[in-house]
Amino acid sequence: MQELLPNVKWNKVWEATVETIYMTSISVVATFVLGIILGLLLFLTSKGNIYENKIIHAIVAATVNIFRSIPFIILIILLIPFTKVIVGSMIGENAALPALIIGAAPFYARMVEIALREIDKGVIEAAKAMGAKTSTIIWKVLLPESMPALVSGITVTAIALVGYTAMAGFVGAGGLGNLAFLEGYQRFQYDYTFITTIFILIIVFLIQFAGDYVTSKIDKR
Amino acid sequence: MIKLKQVTKTYETNDSLVKAVQKVDLSIAAGEIFGIIGYSGAGKSTLIRLLNGLETPTHGTITVAERNMNEISGRELRKARQEIGMIFQHFNLLWSRTVQENISFPLEIAGLSKKERLNIVNELIKLVGLEGREKSYPSQLSGGQKQRVGIARALANKPKVLLCDEATSALDPQTTDSILDLLVDINQKLGLTIVLITHEMHVIRKICHRVAVMEDGKIVEQGKVFDVFQNPQQSMTKKFVNQVIEAESSSEMIGNLLNQYPKGKIIRLTFIGDTAEMPLITNVIRKFDVSFNILQGKVSQTHGGAVGTMFVHVDGETEQVEQSIKYIRQQKVKVEVLTDARITS
Ligand SMILES: Nc1ncnc2c1ncn2[C@@H]1O[C@H](COP(=O)(O)OP(=O)(O)OP(=O)(O)O)[C@@H](O)[C@H]1O
Ligand SMILES: [Mg+2]
């Protein structure tokens, strides 16, 4: 092992892995919540729905589309002033979080909207006919009925987020991307680049596996 | 129980006005099974959705169980809806919930405790005959079973009215019959008022007490099912009635029969009411020296009596044949003698 990877210091790799997992987990959770809120807003205000409202729908849709279109690496730079206010620093794993969440939530919000639109209109109508409140319809019909799609959507988003954390690493946030950049790229230690790739792949596979497993468990269609 | 006065519903689409329901007056008594029949686009779904406030009328007043459905909204409307059950053509069950949980859903909406819910759900599962399938998901059930879940769910909050929007249209004839039997059963057991819409006359025939025929958003004819069958007024109604009581009677078919039986007479009998059950044929054969051969026929039971038509070949001495036909006429059965491809009475 030592011969194959002469420069690798395992405690550094491990530390970076933990940082990557930390950044990914926090941003996935926040993206999940924010994306569902935005997705619900998009869905409920769309034409023919419970809170049909052209203006709100147009505003949310435009915001989502704009943030979804900005390349992530540019978004990080754009958000520097904002991040400084919120996190207080541009270095370290927390510094990446605002950009990660703002980059991923609109992406996920669209998936949520699509998932909600796939729900059979008749089921929503049946709930209304039973006298359900809108909040009941959201919690007991919309979210449970779209859950498999919401989970597979967050799986895809989480994998994208692992990639984003690596990019964020190039501009100062910690994690495996940062390690690959500092040790692998800048100091020409190819074994670092290789080992960080392997670790990122493992994380991605684990996320995919967990996502698929949960989706298949909850999908009763 | 249900009263509609001059109810009109107009939809505005981008380029036109659709008059889905026009000036409908309707009165449905408590405990009645009331059928509404019409072809696609007649406005049946719109009409039934007006009854539980899923649509609001453009004009007119709608009273269901003493509530003015066109005036209430918010909490009051939701409360009213809990007392109006509804079942759907495509069942509209939550696939993420088991049978038990689906039936429990309206009870959750009504705010019952878990224990209360379980008791009611178990009772309902027995009522609709789904014992043993409590933990199944909708995807594991047949169409008929899904509709049973739909019915149980609609009954959970002990409604006074049950609305059925094409509840059997996605089911095969046998399953349709079993669901209709279940509806009659709960109508009798629970004294529930049922409003049923359909485009199939045999559904009306089988379980409805009264029927309204809808065409282009208007009710063109209504009355007791048996009366409507006996004496349909509008051409639309006649078409529907013929769906059920007419044996196939194209001029081609009649021509074939006449060629096949050059001797004797071919007659068409139309039964209405009790006569259909009378042992008419036996009597004719006993009384007269004729052979009496049923070629084809269709007799159906309605609420209030039987209706149907039958083609019969009568053969024997001309005198005897004439006598027998006269006898049948006396039994209040409509007799038509077929000569050529036309019918003369
Ligand atoms: N939301 C809507 N917006 C515009 N037009 C509508 C709407 N809902 C129904 N209509 C129109 O109203 C008319 C009656 O529709 P409705 O669904 O009540 O017919 P139906 O008798 O139930 O037909 P089917 O047997 O096909 O279900 C149709 O012409 C339909 O196009
Ligand atoms: Mg319809």
mmCIF file of C-alpha atoms in Angstrom, chain A residues 27-208:
data_model
loop_
_atom_site.group_PDB
_atom_site.id
_atom_site.type_symbol
_atom_site.label_atom_id
_atom_site.label_comp_id
_atom_site.label_asym_id
_atom_site.label_seq_id
_atom_site.Cartn_x
_atom_site.Cartn_y
_atom_site.Cartn_z
ATOM 1 C CA SER A 27 -26.833 20.333 2.484
ATOM 2 C CA VAL A 28 -28.941 17.296 1.515
ATOM 3 C CA VAL A 29 -31.172 17.742 4.552
ATOM 4 C CA ALA A 30 -31.546 21.480 3.939
ATOM 5 C CA THR A 31 -32.104 20.933 0.213
ATOM 6 C CA PHE A 32 -34.744 18.315 0.932
ATOM 7 C CA VAL A 33 -36.716 20.682 3.156
ATOM 8 C CA LEU A 34 -36.227 23.810 1.067
ATOM 9 C CA GLY A 35 -36.820 21.962 -2.204
ATOM 10 C CA ILE A 36 -40.071 20.462 -0.957
ATOM 11 C CA ILE A 37 -41.289 23.858 0.232
ATOM 12 C CA LEU A 38 -40.428 25.463 -3.099
ATOM 13 C CA GLY A 39 -41.791 22.506 -5.059
ATOM 14 C CA LEU A 40 -45.065 22.597 -3.139
ATOM 15 C CA LEU A 41 -45.276 26.326 -3.739
ATOM 16 C CA LEU A 42 -44.726 25.800 -7.455
ATOM 17 C CA PHE A 43 -47.277 23.019 -7.590
ATOM 18 C CA LEU A 44 -50.002 24.558 -5.443
ATOM 19 C CA THR A 45 -49.886 27.941 -7.187
ATOM 20 C CA SER A 46 -49.920 26.441 -10.677
ATOM 21 C CA LYS A 47 -52.966 26.589 -12.932
ATOM 22 C CA GLY A 48 -56.007 24.702 -11.708
ATOM 23 C CA ASN A 49 -54.586 23.978 -8.280
ATOM 24 C CA ILE A 50 -55.591 24.709 -4.716
ATOM 25 C CA TYR A 51 -53.788 28.054 -4.435
ATOM 26 C CA GLU A 52 -53.733 29.003 -8.089
ATOM 27 C CA ASN A 53 -51.853 32.302 -8.259
ATOM 28 C CA LYS A 54 -50.137 33.463 -11.411
ATOM 29 C CA ILE A 55 -47.939 36.096 -9.768
ATOM 30 C CA ILE A 56 -46.484 33.973 -6.972
ATOM 31 C CA HIS A 57 -46.029 31.099 -9.367
ATOM 32 C CA ALA A 58 -44.174 33.291 -11.849
ATOM 33 C CA ILE A 59 -41.887 34.726 -9.151
ATOM 34 C CA VAL A 60 -40.991 31.352 -7.656
ATOM 35 C CA ALA A 61 -40.555 29.770 -11.065
ATOM 36 C CA ALA A 62 -38.265 32.571 -12.233
ATOM 37 C CA THR A 63 -36.129 32.418 -9.072
ATOM 38 C CA VAL A 64 -35.809 28.669 -9.329
ATOM 39 C CA ASN A 65 -34.894 28.838 -12.989
ATOM 40 C CA ILE A 66 -32.261 31.530 -12.493
ATOM 41 C CA PHE A 67 -30.480 29.753 -9.645
ATOM 42 C CA ARG A 68 -30.711 26.478 -11.488
ATOM 43 C CA SER A 69 -29.010 27.986 -14.517
ATOM 44 C CA ILE A 70 -25.997 29.542 -12.800
ATOM 45 C CA PRO A 71 -22.992 27.210 -12.999
ATOM 46 C CA PHE A 72 -22.129 26.114 -9.486
ATOM 47 C CA ILE A 73 -18.553 27.313 -9.531
ATOM 48 C CA ILE A 74 -19.765 30.816 -10.420
ATOM 49 C CA LEU A 75 -22.542 30.664 -7.849
ATOM 50 C CA ILE A 76 -19.949 30.130 -5.103
ATOM 51 C CA ILE A 77 -18.093 33.259 -6.149
ATOM 52 C CA LEU A 78 -21.330 35.222 -6.511
ATOM 53 C CA LEU A 79 -22.371 34.236 -3.023
ATOM 54 C CA ILE A 80 -19.097 35.229 -1.314
ATOM 55 C CA PRO A 81 -20.512 38.410 0.294
ATOM 56 C CA PHE A 82 -23.629 36.547 1.419
ATOM 57 C CA THR A 83 -21.598 33.664 2.826
ATOM 58 C CA LYS A 84 -19.327 36.025 4.721
ATOM 59 C CA VAL A 85 -22.334 37.538 6.460
ATOM 60 C CA ILE A 86 -23.953 34.196 7.257
ATOM 61 C CA VAL A 87 -20.975 31.980 8.073
ATOM 62 C CA GLY A 88 -18.420 34.659 8.843
ATOM 63 C CA SER A 89 -15.646 33.100 6.790
ATOM 64 C CA MET A 90 -14.858 31.823 3.333
ATOM 65 C CA ILE A 91 -12.651 28.989 4.524
ATOM 66 C CA GLY A 92 -13.685 25.602 5.882
ATOM 67 C CA GLU A 93 -16.544 23.218 5.337
ATOM 68 C CA ASN A 94 -19.302 25.519 6.660
ATOM 69 C CA ALA A 95 -18.383 28.137 4.102
ATOM 70 C CA ALA A 96 -19.579 25.839 1.323
ATOM 71 C CA LEU A 97 -23.038 25.251 2.787
ATOM 72 C CA PRO A 98 -24.934 28.360 1.587
ATOM 73 C CA ALA A 99 -23.773 27.867 -1.986
ATOM 74 C CA LEU A 100 -24.467 24.117 -1.874
ATOM 75 C CA ILE A 101 -28.004 24.613 -0.612
ATOM 76 C CA ILE A 102 -28.833 27.548 -2.872
ATOM 77 C CA GLY A 103 -27.408 25.661 -5.818
ATOM 78 C CA ALA A 104 -29.204 22.396 -5.167
ATOM 79 C CA ALA A 105 -32.583 23.425 -3.724
ATOM 80 C CA PRO A 106 -33.972 24.941 -6.968
ATOM 81 C CA PHE A 107 -32.800 21.876 -8.866
ATOM 82 C CA TYR A 108 -34.609 19.651 -6.393
ATOM 83 C CA ALA A 109 -37.664 21.941 -6.265
ATOM 84 C CA ARG A 110 -38.315 21.213 -9.946
ATOM 85 C CA MET A 111 -38.107 17.492 -9.300
ATOM 86 C CA VAL A 112 -40.565 17.898 -6.416
ATOM 87 C CA GLU A 113 -42.947 19.820 -8.639
ATOM 88 C CA ILE A 114 -42.801 17.094 -11.287
ATOM 89 C CA ALA A 115 -43.347 14.409 -8.661
ATOM 90 C CA LEU A 116 -46.403 16.223 -7.326
ATOM 91 C CA ARG A 117 -47.832 16.682 -10.789
ATOM 92 C CA GLU A 118 -47.631 12.936 -11.316
ATOM 93 C CA ILE A 119 -50.106 12.361 -8.498
ATOM 94 C CA ASP A 120 -53.508 11.308 -9.762
ATOM 95 C CA LYS A 121 -55.818 14.355 -9.649
ATOM 96 C CA GLY A 122 -58.644 12.035 -8.666
ATOM 97 C CA VAL A 123 -56.961 11.188 -5.372
ATOM 98 C CA ILE A 124 -56.686 14.864 -4.454
ATOM 99 C CA GLU A 125 -60.304 15.319 -5.437
ATOM 100 C CA ALA A 126 -61.342 12.346 -3.312
ATOM 101 C CA ALA A 127 -59.619 13.912 -0.308
ATOM 102 C CA LYS A 128 -61.412 17.198 -0.944
ATOM 103 C CA ALA A 129 -64.712 15.349 -1.253
ATOM 104 C CA MET A 130 -64.045 13.845 2.181
ATOM 105 C CA GLY A 131 -63.744 17.331 3.612
ATOM 106 C CA ALA A 132 -59.947 17.450 3.995
ATOM 107 C CA LYS A 133 -58.216 20.756 4.757
ATOM 108 C CA THR A 134 -55.400 21.882 2.511
ATOM 109 C CA SER A 135 -52.826 21.079 5.182
ATOM 110 C CA THR A 136 -54.246 17.555 5.445
ATOM 111 C CA ILE A 137 -54.049 17.203 1.680
ATOM 112 C CA ILE A 138 -50.395 18.267 1.748
ATOM 113 C CA TRP A 139 -49.309 16.050 4.637
ATOM 114 C CA LYS A 140 -51.500 13.008 4.039
ATOM 115 C CA VAL A 141 -51.951 12.948 0.286
ATOM 116 C CA LEU A 142 -49.390 14.958 -1.663
ATOM 117 C CA LEU A 143 -46.258 14.063 0.282
ATOM 118 C CA PRO A 144 -46.940 10.360 0.993
ATOM 119 C CA GLU A 145 -48.231 9.708 -2.532
ATOM 120 C CA SER A 146 -45.158 11.273 -4.135
ATOM 121 C CA MET A 147 -42.625 9.956 -1.604
ATOM 122 C CA PRO A 148 -40.873 7.403 -3.849
ATOM 123 C CA ALA A 149 -40.288 10.090 -6.467
ATOM 124 C CA LEU A 150 -39.187 12.540 -3.782
ATOM 125 C CA VAL A 151 -36.664 10.029 -2.452
ATOM 126 C CA SER A 152 -35.259 9.074 -5.823
ATOM 127 C CA GLY A 153 -35.052 12.784 -6.617
ATOM 128 C CA ILE A 154 -33.106 13.562 -3.469
ATOM 129 C CA THR A 155 -30.789 10.646 -4.269
ATOM 130 C CA VAL A 156 -29.893 12.190 -7.596
ATOM 131 C CA THR A 157 -29.546 15.596 -5.943
ATOM 132 C CA ALA A 158 -27.332 14.191 -3.179
ATOM 133 C CA ILE A 159 -24.981 12.705 -5.755
ATOM 134 C CA ALA A 160 -24.832 16.038 -7.532
ATOM 135 C CA LEU A 161 -24.095 17.634 -4.170
ATOM 136 C CA VAL A 162 -21.094 15.360 -3.613
ATOM 137 C CA GLY A 163 -19.776 16.743 -6.878
ATOM 138 C CA TYR A 164 -20.537 20.297 -5.769
ATOM 139 C CA THR A 165 -18.638 19.802 -2.485
ATOM 140 C CA ALA A 166 -15.610 18.786 -4.497
ATOM 141 C CA MET A 167 -15.872 21.948 -6.564
ATOM 142 C CA ALA A 168 -16.333 23.975 -3.416
ATOM 143 C CA GLY A 169 -13.112 22.378 -2.177
ATOM 144 C CA PHE A 170 -11.218 24.069 -4.993
ATOM 145 C CA VAL A 171 -12.107 27.480 -3.617
ATOM 146 C CA GLY A 172 -11.296 26.898 -0.001
ATOM 147 C CA ALA A 173 -14.000 24.729 1.530
ATOM 148 C CA GLY A 174 -12.619 21.510 2.993
ATOM 149 C CA GLY A 175 -13.318 17.965 1.970
ATOM 150 C CA LEU A 176 -11.995 15.489 -0.571
ATOM 151 C CA GLY A 177 -12.128 18.009 -3.404
ATOM 152 C CA ASN A 178 -9.975 20.366 -1.414
ATOM 153 C CA LEU A 179 -7.510 17.585 -0.700
ATOM 154 C CA ALA A 180 -7.324 16.586 -4.349
ATOM 155 C CA PHE A 181 -6.725 20.189 -5.282
ATOM 156 C CA LEU A 182 -4.088 21.031 -2.677
ATOM 157 C CA GLU A 183 -2.191 17.757 -2.515
ATOM 158 C CA GLY A 184 -2.989 16.169 -5.846
ATOM 159 C CA TYR A 185 -3.112 19.047 -8.278
ATOM 160 C CA GLN A 186 -0.891 21.740 -6.774
ATOM 161 C CA ARG A 187 1.821 19.412 -5.448
ATOM 162 C CA PHE A 188 1.674 16.857 -8.251
ATOM 163 C CA GLN A 189 0.981 13.941 -5.925
ATOM 164 C CA TYR A 190 -1.001 11.798 -8.291
ATOM 165 C CA ASP A 191 -1.752 9.178 -5.635
ATOM 166 C CA TYR A 192 -3.797 11.762 -3.702
ATOM 167 C CA THR A 193 -5.929 12.491 -6.769
ATOM 168 C CA PHE A 194 -6.452 8.774 -7.207
ATOM 169 C CA ILE A 195 -7.371 8.002 -3.610
ATOM 170 C CA THR A 196 -9.788 10.940 -3.315
ATOM 171 C CA THR A 197 -11.513 9.757 -6.487
ATOM 172 C CA ILE A 198 -11.939 6.316 -4.985
ATOM 173 C CA PHE A 199 -13.405 7.747 -1.788
ATOM 174 C CA ILE A 200 -15.802 9.994 -3.654
ATOM 175 C CA LEU A 201 -16.937 7.038 -5.763
ATOM 176 C CA ILE A 202 -17.565 5.010 -2.619
ATOM 177 C CA ILE A 203 -19.682 7.811 -1.154
ATOM 178 C CA VAL A 204 -21.655 8.125 -4.393
ATOM 179 C CA PHE A 205 -22.298 4.385 -4.587
ATOM 180 C CA LEU A 206 -23.434 4.281 -0.984
ATOM 181 C CA ILE A 207 -25.878 7.137 -1.574
ATOM 182 C CA GLN A 208 -27.243 5.475 -4.717
#
